[in-house]
Amino acid sequence: MCSQFADNFWDPEFNSVNGYEVLMKRSKDGREMCKEYEDFLKQRSKAERSYAENLINLARKAGGKDEIGTLKGSWNALVEQTENIGLKHMDMCNQLLDEARKVEEFREKQRENKRKPIETIKASQANKKDWHNKVVQSKKAYESRCKEKDTSEEAHSKNKLIAPPKELEKLQQRCDKAKLAYETAENTYKSFIENLEEARQQWEQEMVKFCATMQHMEEERIKFLRGHLWTFTNMCSLQCVHDDQVYENVRSVLESCDEMQDIDTFVIRKGSSKRRPACIVFEDYYKNKSNNGSPSSSLNGGHQGGLHARRLPQLPDRTPSVSSEGAYACVDDLSTRF
């Protein structure tokens, strides 16, 4: 069993409220702690919202539209899961705001629950203090009347044998008056003492109740915050688990990404042709001229002439061959014969 507030927050000084003030300070600190946690949740929610919005915008503005093959699938998976993570963090943002509202409601509930006990103990303290002040004043009056009574009796005792009868009568009247005032002050003093004791007992009972109430509320506050801190931790942990699962999904897609398959896909979709352009050969102008007496381009076929006439290959057909990849010219045979 833990320590009890009702056994540990007293003070031997009669009018001291030190125990009450310590408990009130603890209550105030506990309320501020709840407010700090509430603000923490709101700020964390704000951070989650900002992070979520940035991820969602990043995913929706992502490029890579022209990518192809398995890499395109991997890229699309990463972009899609990035948006998925952003949406999940947006959900966490809303959950944190709900947690903050719960903390605020709890804080206000505790404030209302301790209002009446505080008012009661304050009234009890004020009543005790008021009767204590009355007792102090009545005690002073009682002691003063005692001194007056003693003085009058002493004067009467000294002068009762020598004083004239008339003077002795005055001294006796003074003694009687002092004695009556003394008895009145004594009764008042005793009555105030009794009232003070009743006030003290009432205050003590209220203080015990107040201590029990404050301890119950403090235990309740600690349990509440512990539970909600645990909830917050679980939320963050689940978010991490979700994020890891999302990235695991991306990794699964990346496992199917194959560079050779993507190369083949690119060639099939975008390949132009397997035929390469032929090289251009040198054509001797004068040799062609000596063969036929006029300039002739071997590009037009040429003919034999002179001792050193040579046969040139025929130019390929320049009519473009039409295919899905476009039209290109090609020379099949570039060998030269003499």
Short mmCIF file of C-alpha atoms in Angstrom, two decimals:
data_model
loop_
_atom_site.label_atom_id
_atom_site.label_comp_id
_atom_site.label_asym_id
_atom_site.label_seq_id
_atom_site.Cartn_x
_atom_site.Cartn_y
_atom_site.Cartn_z
CA MET A 1 0.00 0.00 0.00
CA CYS A 2 1.36 3.40 -0.94
CA SER A 3 1.71 6.42 1.32
CA GLN A 4 -1.39 8.43 2.15
CA PHE A 5 -1.69 12.18 1.69
CA ALA A 6 -3.88 12.30 4.80
CA ASP A 7 -0.93 11.13 6.93
CA ASN A 8 1.77 13.36 5.50
CA PHE A 9 0.52 16.89 4.84
CA TRP A 10 0.00 18.48 8.25
CA ASP A 11 1.82 21.13 10.24
CA PRO A 12 2.15 21.53 14.03
CA GLU A 13 1.56 25.27 13.74
CA PHE A 14 -2.12 25.82 14.46
CA ASN A 15 -2.95 28.14 11.56
CA SER A 16 -0.46 26.70 9.09
CA VAL A 17 -1.81 25.76 5.64
CA ASN A 18 1.51 24.42 4.38
CA GLY A 19 0.14 20.93 3.65
CA TYR A 20 -2.81 22.42 1.76
CA GLU A 21 -0.52 24.65 -0.28
CA VAL A 22 1.79 21.76 -1.16
CA LEU A 23 -1.16 19.70 -2.41
CA MET A 24 -2.54 22.66 -4.35
CA LYS A 25 0.86 23.22 -5.96
CA ARG A 26 0.95 19.57 -6.98
CA SER A 27 -2.55 19.87 -8.40
CA LYS A 28 -1.54 22.95 -10.39
CA ASP A 29 1.61 21.23 -11.68
CA GLY A 30 -0.45 18.19 -12.68
CA ARG A 31 -2.91 20.39 -14.56
CA GLU A 32 -0.03 22.11 -16.35
CA MET A 33 1.42 18.70 -17.25
CA CYS A 34 -1.87 17.74 -18.86
CA LYS A 35 -1.85 21.02 -20.77
CA GLU A 36 1.75 20.44 -21.88
CA TYR A 37 0.87 16.96 -23.14
CA GLU A 38 -2.18 18.33 -24.90
CA ASP A 39 -0.03 20.95 -26.66
CA PHE A 40 2.55 18.26 -27.47
CA LEU A 41 -0.11 16.15 -29.19
CA LYS A 42 -1.35 19.16 -31.15
CA GLN A 43 2.16 20.04 -32.30
CA ARG A 44 2.87 16.42 -33.23
CA SER A 45 -0.42 16.33 -35.13
CA LYS A 46 0.63 19.48 -36.96
CA ALA A 47 3.96 17.86 -37.86
CA GLU A 48 2.18 14.71 -39.05
CA ARG A 49 -0.18 16.78 -41.21
CA SER A 50 2.70 18.70 -42.77
CA TYR A 51 4.63 15.48 -43.43
CA ALA A 52 1.54 13.77 -44.86
CA GLU A 53 0.70 16.68 -47.16
CA ASN A 54 4.29 16.84 -48.40
CA LEU A 55 4.33 13.11 -49.15
CA ILE A 56 0.97 13.22 -50.93
CA ASN A 57 2.00 16.23 -53.02
CA LEU A 58 5.35 14.60 -53.77
CA ALA A 59 3.65 11.43 -54.98
CA ARG A 60 1.05 13.25 -57.09
CA LYS A 61 3.65 15.46 -58.75
CA ALA A 62 6.14 12.67 -59.38
CA GLY A 63 7.46 12.37 -62.94
CA GLY A 64 8.83 9.31 -64.69
CA LYS A 65 5.83 9.01 -67.02
CA ASP A 66 7.98 7.89 -69.94
CA GLU A 67 9.68 5.04 -68.14
CA ILE A 68 8.94 1.55 -69.46
CA GLY A 69 9.24 -2.07 -68.49
CA THR A 70 9.72 -3.53 -65.06
CA LEU A 71 11.44 -0.38 -63.79
CA LYS A 72 8.27 1.56 -64.58
CA GLY A 73 6.30 -0.87 -62.43
CA SER A 74 8.79 -0.46 -59.59
CA TRP A 75 8.69 3.31 -59.88
CA ASN A 76 4.89 3.38 -59.94
CA ALA A 77 4.82 1.14 -56.86
CA LEU A 78 7.15 3.49 -55.00
CA VAL A 79 5.09 6.55 -55.93
CA GLU A 80 1.83 4.82 -55.04
CA GLN A 81 3.12 3.62 -51.69
CA THR A 82 4.54 7.07 -50.94
CA GLU A 83 1.03 8.48 -51.28
CA ASN A 84 -0.27 5.58 -49.20
CA ILE A 85 2.16 6.48 -46.40
CA GLY A 86 1.08 10.12 -46.64
CA LEU A 87 -2.57 9.17 -46.24
CA LYS A 88 -1.72 6.95 -43.27
CA HIS A 89 0.14 9.81 -41.58
CA MET A 90 -2.88 12.03 -42.23
CA ASP A 91 -5.00 9.49 -40.36
CA MET A 92 -2.50 9.59 -37.50
CA CYS A 93 -2.76 13.38 -37.50
CA ASN A 94 -6.51 13.12 -36.89
CA GLN A 95 -6.02 10.44 -34.23
CA LEU A 96 -3.59 12.69 -32.37
CA LEU A 97 -6.11 15.52 -32.40
CA ASP A 98 -8.68 13.15 -30.89
CA GLU A 99 -6.16 12.25 -28.18
CA ALA A 100 -5.56 15.94 -27.49
CA ARG A 101 -9.31 16.51 -27.09
CA LYS A 102 -9.53 13.63 -24.62
CA VAL A 103 -6.70 15.13 -22.54
CA GLU A 104 -8.42 18.51 -22.55
CA GLU A 105 -11.72 16.96 -21.45
CA PHE A 106 -9.97 15.08 -18.64
CA ARG A 107 -8.18 18.23 -17.50
CA GLU A 108 -11.42 20.22 -17.37
CA LYS A 109 -13.20 17.36 -15.62
CA GLN A 110 -10.59 17.28 -12.87
CA ARG A 111 -10.78 21.04 -12.50
CA GLU A 112 -14.53 20.83 -11.92
CA ASN A 113 -14.24 17.83 -9.57
CA LYS A 114 -11.83 19.55 -7.20
CA ARG A 115 -13.60 22.90 -7.15
CA LYS A 116 -16.05 21.98 -4.36
CA PRO A 117 -13.43 20.28 -2.10
CA ILE A 118 -11.20 23.34 -2.44
CA GLU A 119 -14.04 25.70 -1.55
CA THR A 120 -14.97 23.54 1.45
CA ILE A 121 -11.45 23.33 2.88
CA LYS A 122 -10.90 27.05 2.35
CA ALA A 123 -14.08 27.83 4.26
CA SER A 124 -13.04 25.45 7.04
CA GLN A 125 -9.60 27.04 7.22
CA ALA A 126 -11.11 30.52 7.35
CA ASN A 127 -13.54 29.48 10.09
CA LYS A 128 -10.75 27.93 12.16
CA LYS A 129 -8.57 30.97 11.73
CA ASP A 130 -11.44 33.29 12.65
CA TRP A 131 -12.16 31.41 15.89
CA HIS A 132 -8.47 31.30 16.65
CA ASN A 133 -8.28 35.07 16.37
CA LYS A 134 -11.31 35.36 18.65
CA VAL A 135 -9.68 33.05 21.18
CA VAL A 136 -6.48 35.10 21.11
CA GLN A 137 -8.45 38.29 21.73
CA SER A 138 -10.63 36.71 24.42
CA LYS A 139 -7.55 35.33 26.13
CA LYS A 140 -6.01 38.77 26.25
CA ALA A 141 -9.24 40.17 27.68
CA TYR A 142 -9.43 37.33 30.20
CA GLU A 143 -5.85 37.86 31.36
CA SER A 144 -6.48 41.59 31.66
CA ARG A 145 -9.58 40.99 33.76
CA CYS A 146 -7.63 38.57 35.94
CA LYS A 147 -5.02 41.24 36.61
CA GLU A 148 -7.72 43.80 37.37
CA LYS A 149 -9.40 41.37 39.76
CA ASP A 150 -6.09 40.64 41.50
CA THR A 151 -5.32 44.33 41.79
CA SER A 152 -8.73 45.20 43.24
CA GLU A 153 -8.63 42.32 45.70
CA GLU A 154 -5.13 43.25 46.78
CA ALA A 155 -6.16 46.87 47.35
CA HIS A 156 -9.23 45.80 49.30
CA SER A 157 -7.11 43.44 51.44
CA LYS A 158 -4.57 46.13 52.26
CA ASN A 159 -7.12 48.79 53.17
CA LYS A 160 -9.94 46.84 54.78
CA LEU A 161 -8.57 47.48 58.31
CA ILE A 162 -7.57 51.12 57.93
CA ALA A 163 -9.88 52.54 55.28
CA PRO A 164 -13.04 54.38 56.29
CA PRO A 165 -16.22 52.41 55.80
CA LYS A 166 -17.24 54.48 52.82
CA GLU A 167 -13.89 53.98 51.13
CA LEU A 168 -13.95 50.31 52.03
CA GLU A 169 -17.34 50.03 50.39
CA LYS A 170 -15.96 51.49 47.17
CA LEU A 171 -13.09 49.04 47.24
CA GLN A 172 -15.54 46.20 47.73
CA GLN A 173 -17.67 47.39 44.82
CA ARG A 174 -14.54 47.58 42.70
CA CYS A 175 -13.67 44.02 43.70
CA ASP A 176 -17.14 42.81 42.85
CA LYS A 177 -17.09 44.57 39.49
CA ALA A 178 -13.64 43.19 38.65
CA LYS A 179 -14.72 39.73 39.70
CA LEU A 180 -17.83 39.95 37.48
CA ALA A 181 -15.74 41.15 34.54
CA TYR A 182 -13.27 38.35 35.20
CA GLU A 183 -16.04 35.72 35.25
CA THR A 184 -17.55 37.12 32.04
CA ALA A 185 -14.14 37.11 30.31
CA GLU A 186 -13.45 33.62 31.57
CA ASN A 187 -16.75 32.31 30.27
CA THR A 188 -16.22 34.04 26.95
CA TYR A 189 -12.70 32.67 26.71
CA LYS A 190 -13.86 29.13 27.53
CA SER A 191 -16.76 29.41 25.08
CA PHE A 192 -14.43 30.57 22.29
CA ILE A 193 -12.05 27.74 23.10
CA GLU A 194 -14.88 25.27 22.70
CA ASN A 195 -15.95 26.86 19.42
CA LEU A 196 -12.37 26.85 18.22
CA GLU A 197 -12.02 23.19 19.03
CA GLU A 198 -15.19 22.43 17.09
CA ALA A 199 -13.82 24.46 14.16
CA ARG A 200 -10.48 22.66 14.43
CA GLN A 201 -12.13 19.24 14.41
CA GLN A 202 -14.30 20.23 11.47
CA TRP A 203 -11.25 21.55 9.60
CA GLU A 204 -9.32 18.36 10.39
CA GLN A 205 -12.15 16.22 9.02
CA GLU A 206 -12.37 18.36 5.91
CA MET A 207 -8.60 18.24 5.51
CA VAL A 208 -8.64 14.44 5.67
CA LYS A 209 -11.33 14.41 2.97
CA PHE A 210 -9.45 16.97 0.93
CA CYS A 211 -6.24 14.92 1.12
CA ALA A 212 -8.11 11.79 0.07
CA THR A 213 -9.73 13.62 -2.84
CA MET A 214 -6.43 15.10 -4.01
CA GLN A 215 -4.69 11.73 -3.77
CA HIS A 216 -7.46 10.03 -5.74
CA MET A 217 -7.31 12.71 -8.42
CA GLU A 218 -3.52 12.51 -8.57
CA GLU A 219 -3.63 8.73 -8.94
CA GLU A 220 -6.31 9.13 -11.60
CA ARG A 221 -4.23 11.73 -13.46
CA ILE A 222 -1.11 9.55 -13.44
CA LYS A 223 -3.05 6.51 -14.66
CA PHE A 224 -4.74 8.57 -17.36
CA LEU A 225 -1.51 10.07 -18.69
CA ARG A 226 0.30 6.75 -18.49
CA GLY A 227 -2.46 5.08 -20.49
CA HIS A 228 -2.55 7.79 -23.13
CA LEU A 229 1.23 7.94 -23.40
CA TRP A 230 1.08 4.20 -23.98
CA THR A 231 -1.58 4.74 -26.64
CA PHE A 232 0.52 7.39 -28.32
CA THR A 233 3.54 5.08 -28.32
CA ASN A 234 1.47 2.28 -29.86
CA MET A 235 0.20 4.66 -32.54
CA CYS A 236 3.76 5.59 -33.48
CA SER A 237 4.82 1.95 -33.40
CA LEU A 238 1.94 0.88 -35.64
CA GLN A 239 2.77 3.70 -38.01
CA CYS A 240 6.33 2.40 -38.27
CA VAL A 241 5.06 -1.14 -38.84
CA HIS A 242 2.74 0.13 -41.58
CA ASP A 243 5.53 2.10 -43.23
CA ASP A 244 7.83 -0.90 -43.12
CA GLN A 245 5.14 -3.09 -44.68
CA VAL A 246 4.64 -0.53 -47.41
CA TYR A 247 8.35 -0.47 -48.19
CA GLU A 248 8.38 -4.26 -48.11
CA ASN A 249 5.70 -4.18 -50.81
CA VAL A 250 7.92 -1.88 -52.84
CA ARG A 251 10.85 -4.24 -52.34
CA SER A 252 8.71 -7.11 -53.59
CA VAL A 253 8.01 -5.21 -56.78
CA LEU A 254 11.67 -4.26 -57.13
CA GLU A 255 12.63 -7.93 -57.02
CA SER A 256 10.90 -8.38 -60.36
CA CYS A 257 12.77 -5.46 -61.91
CA ASP A 258 15.16 -6.89 -64.54
CA GLU A 259 17.48 -4.76 -66.65
CA MET A 260 17.75 -7.34 -69.47
CA GLN A 261 13.99 -7.62 -69.76
CA ASP A 262 13.67 -3.84 -69.85
CA ILE A 263 16.36 -3.63 -72.57
CA ASP A 264 14.45 -6.17 -74.67
CA THR A 265 11.20 -4.31 -74.08
CA PHE A 266 12.77 -1.03 -75.16
CA VAL A 267 14.24 -2.58 -78.33
CA ILE A 268 10.95 -4.21 -79.26
CA ARG A 269 8.94 -1.05 -78.73
CA LYS A 270 11.35 1.58 -79.95
CA GLY A 271 13.90 -0.21 -82.15
CA SER A 272 14.38 1.56 -85.54
CA SER A 273 16.09 -1.06 -87.76
CA LYS A 274 18.87 -3.61 -87.83
CA ARG A 275 20.13 -2.37 -91.22
CA ARG A 276 23.03 0.10 -91.09
CA PRO A 277 23.88 2.77 -93.73
CA ALA A 278 26.58 1.84 -96.33
CA CYS A 279 29.91 3.63 -96.60
CA ILE A 280 30.54 6.07 -99.49
CA VAL A 281 33.46 5.05 -101.89
CA PHE A 282 35.81 7.32 -103.89
CA GLU A 283 35.05 7.64 -107.61
CA ASP A 284 37.88 8.74 -109.95
CA TYR A 285 36.51 11.38 -112.29
CA TYR A 286 39.25 11.09 -114.96
CA LYS A 287 39.14 7.35 -115.17
CA ASN A 288 35.45 7.50 -115.77
CA LYS A 289 36.00 10.22 -118.39
CA SER A 290 38.70 8.23 -120.26
CA ASN A 291 36.39 5.27 -120.41
CA ASN A 292 33.52 6.97 -122.19
CA GLY A 293 34.91 10.35 -123.24
CA SER A 294 32.65 12.23 -120.94
CA PRO A 295 32.29 12.57 -117.21
CA SER A 296 30.24 9.83 -115.79
CA SER A 297 29.44 9.07 -112.29
CA SER A 298 29.86 5.59 -111.08
CA LEU A 299 26.88 6.38 -109.01
CA ASN A 300 24.94 5.99 -112.29
CA GLY A 301 26.41 2.57 -112.98
CA GLY A 302 29.55 3.38 -115.14
CA HIS A 303 31.04 1.00 -117.93
CA GLN A 304 34.29 -0.66 -118.90
CA GLY A 305 36.95 1.49 -120.62
CA GLY A 306 40.72 1.31 -121.28
CA LEU A 307 43.14 -1.29 -120.17
CA HIS A 308 42.44 -0.63 -116.60
CA ALA A 309 38.70 -0.53 -116.76
CA ARG A 310 37.09 -1.80 -113.67
CA ARG A 311 33.73 -2.96 -112.68
CA LEU A 312 32.02 -1.01 -109.89
CA PRO A 313 29.20 -2.40 -107.89
CA GLN A 314 25.73 -1.28 -108.71
CA LEU A 315 24.22 1.25 -106.32
CA PRO A 316 21.50 -0.16 -104.19
CA ASP A 317 17.93 0.68 -104.82
CA ARG A 318 17.29 4.00 -103.10
CA THR A 319 13.64 3.38 -102.76
CA PRO A 320 13.06 3.35 -99.02
CA SER A 321 11.73 0.21 -97.50
CA VAL A 322 8.77 1.02 -95.27
CA SER A 323 8.49 -0.59 -91.88
CA SER A 324 7.04 0.21 -88.48
CA GLU A 325 10.41 1.64 -87.43
CA GLY A 326 10.73 4.04 -90.42
CA ALA A 327 12.54 4.00 -93.79
CA TYR A 328 16.34 3.64 -94.13
CA ALA A 329 18.78 3.12 -97.05
CA CYS A 330 21.20 0.22 -97.04
CA VAL A 331 24.03 -1.18 -99.21
CA ASP A 332 24.34 -4.95 -99.09
CA ASP A 333 27.58 -5.46 -101.00
CA LEU A 334 30.50 -3.00 -100.93
CA SER A 335 33.19 -5.19 -102.54
CA THR A 336 35.16 -3.76 -105.46
CA ARG A 337 36.18 -5.89 -108.41
CA PHE A 338 38.97 -5.19 -110.98
#
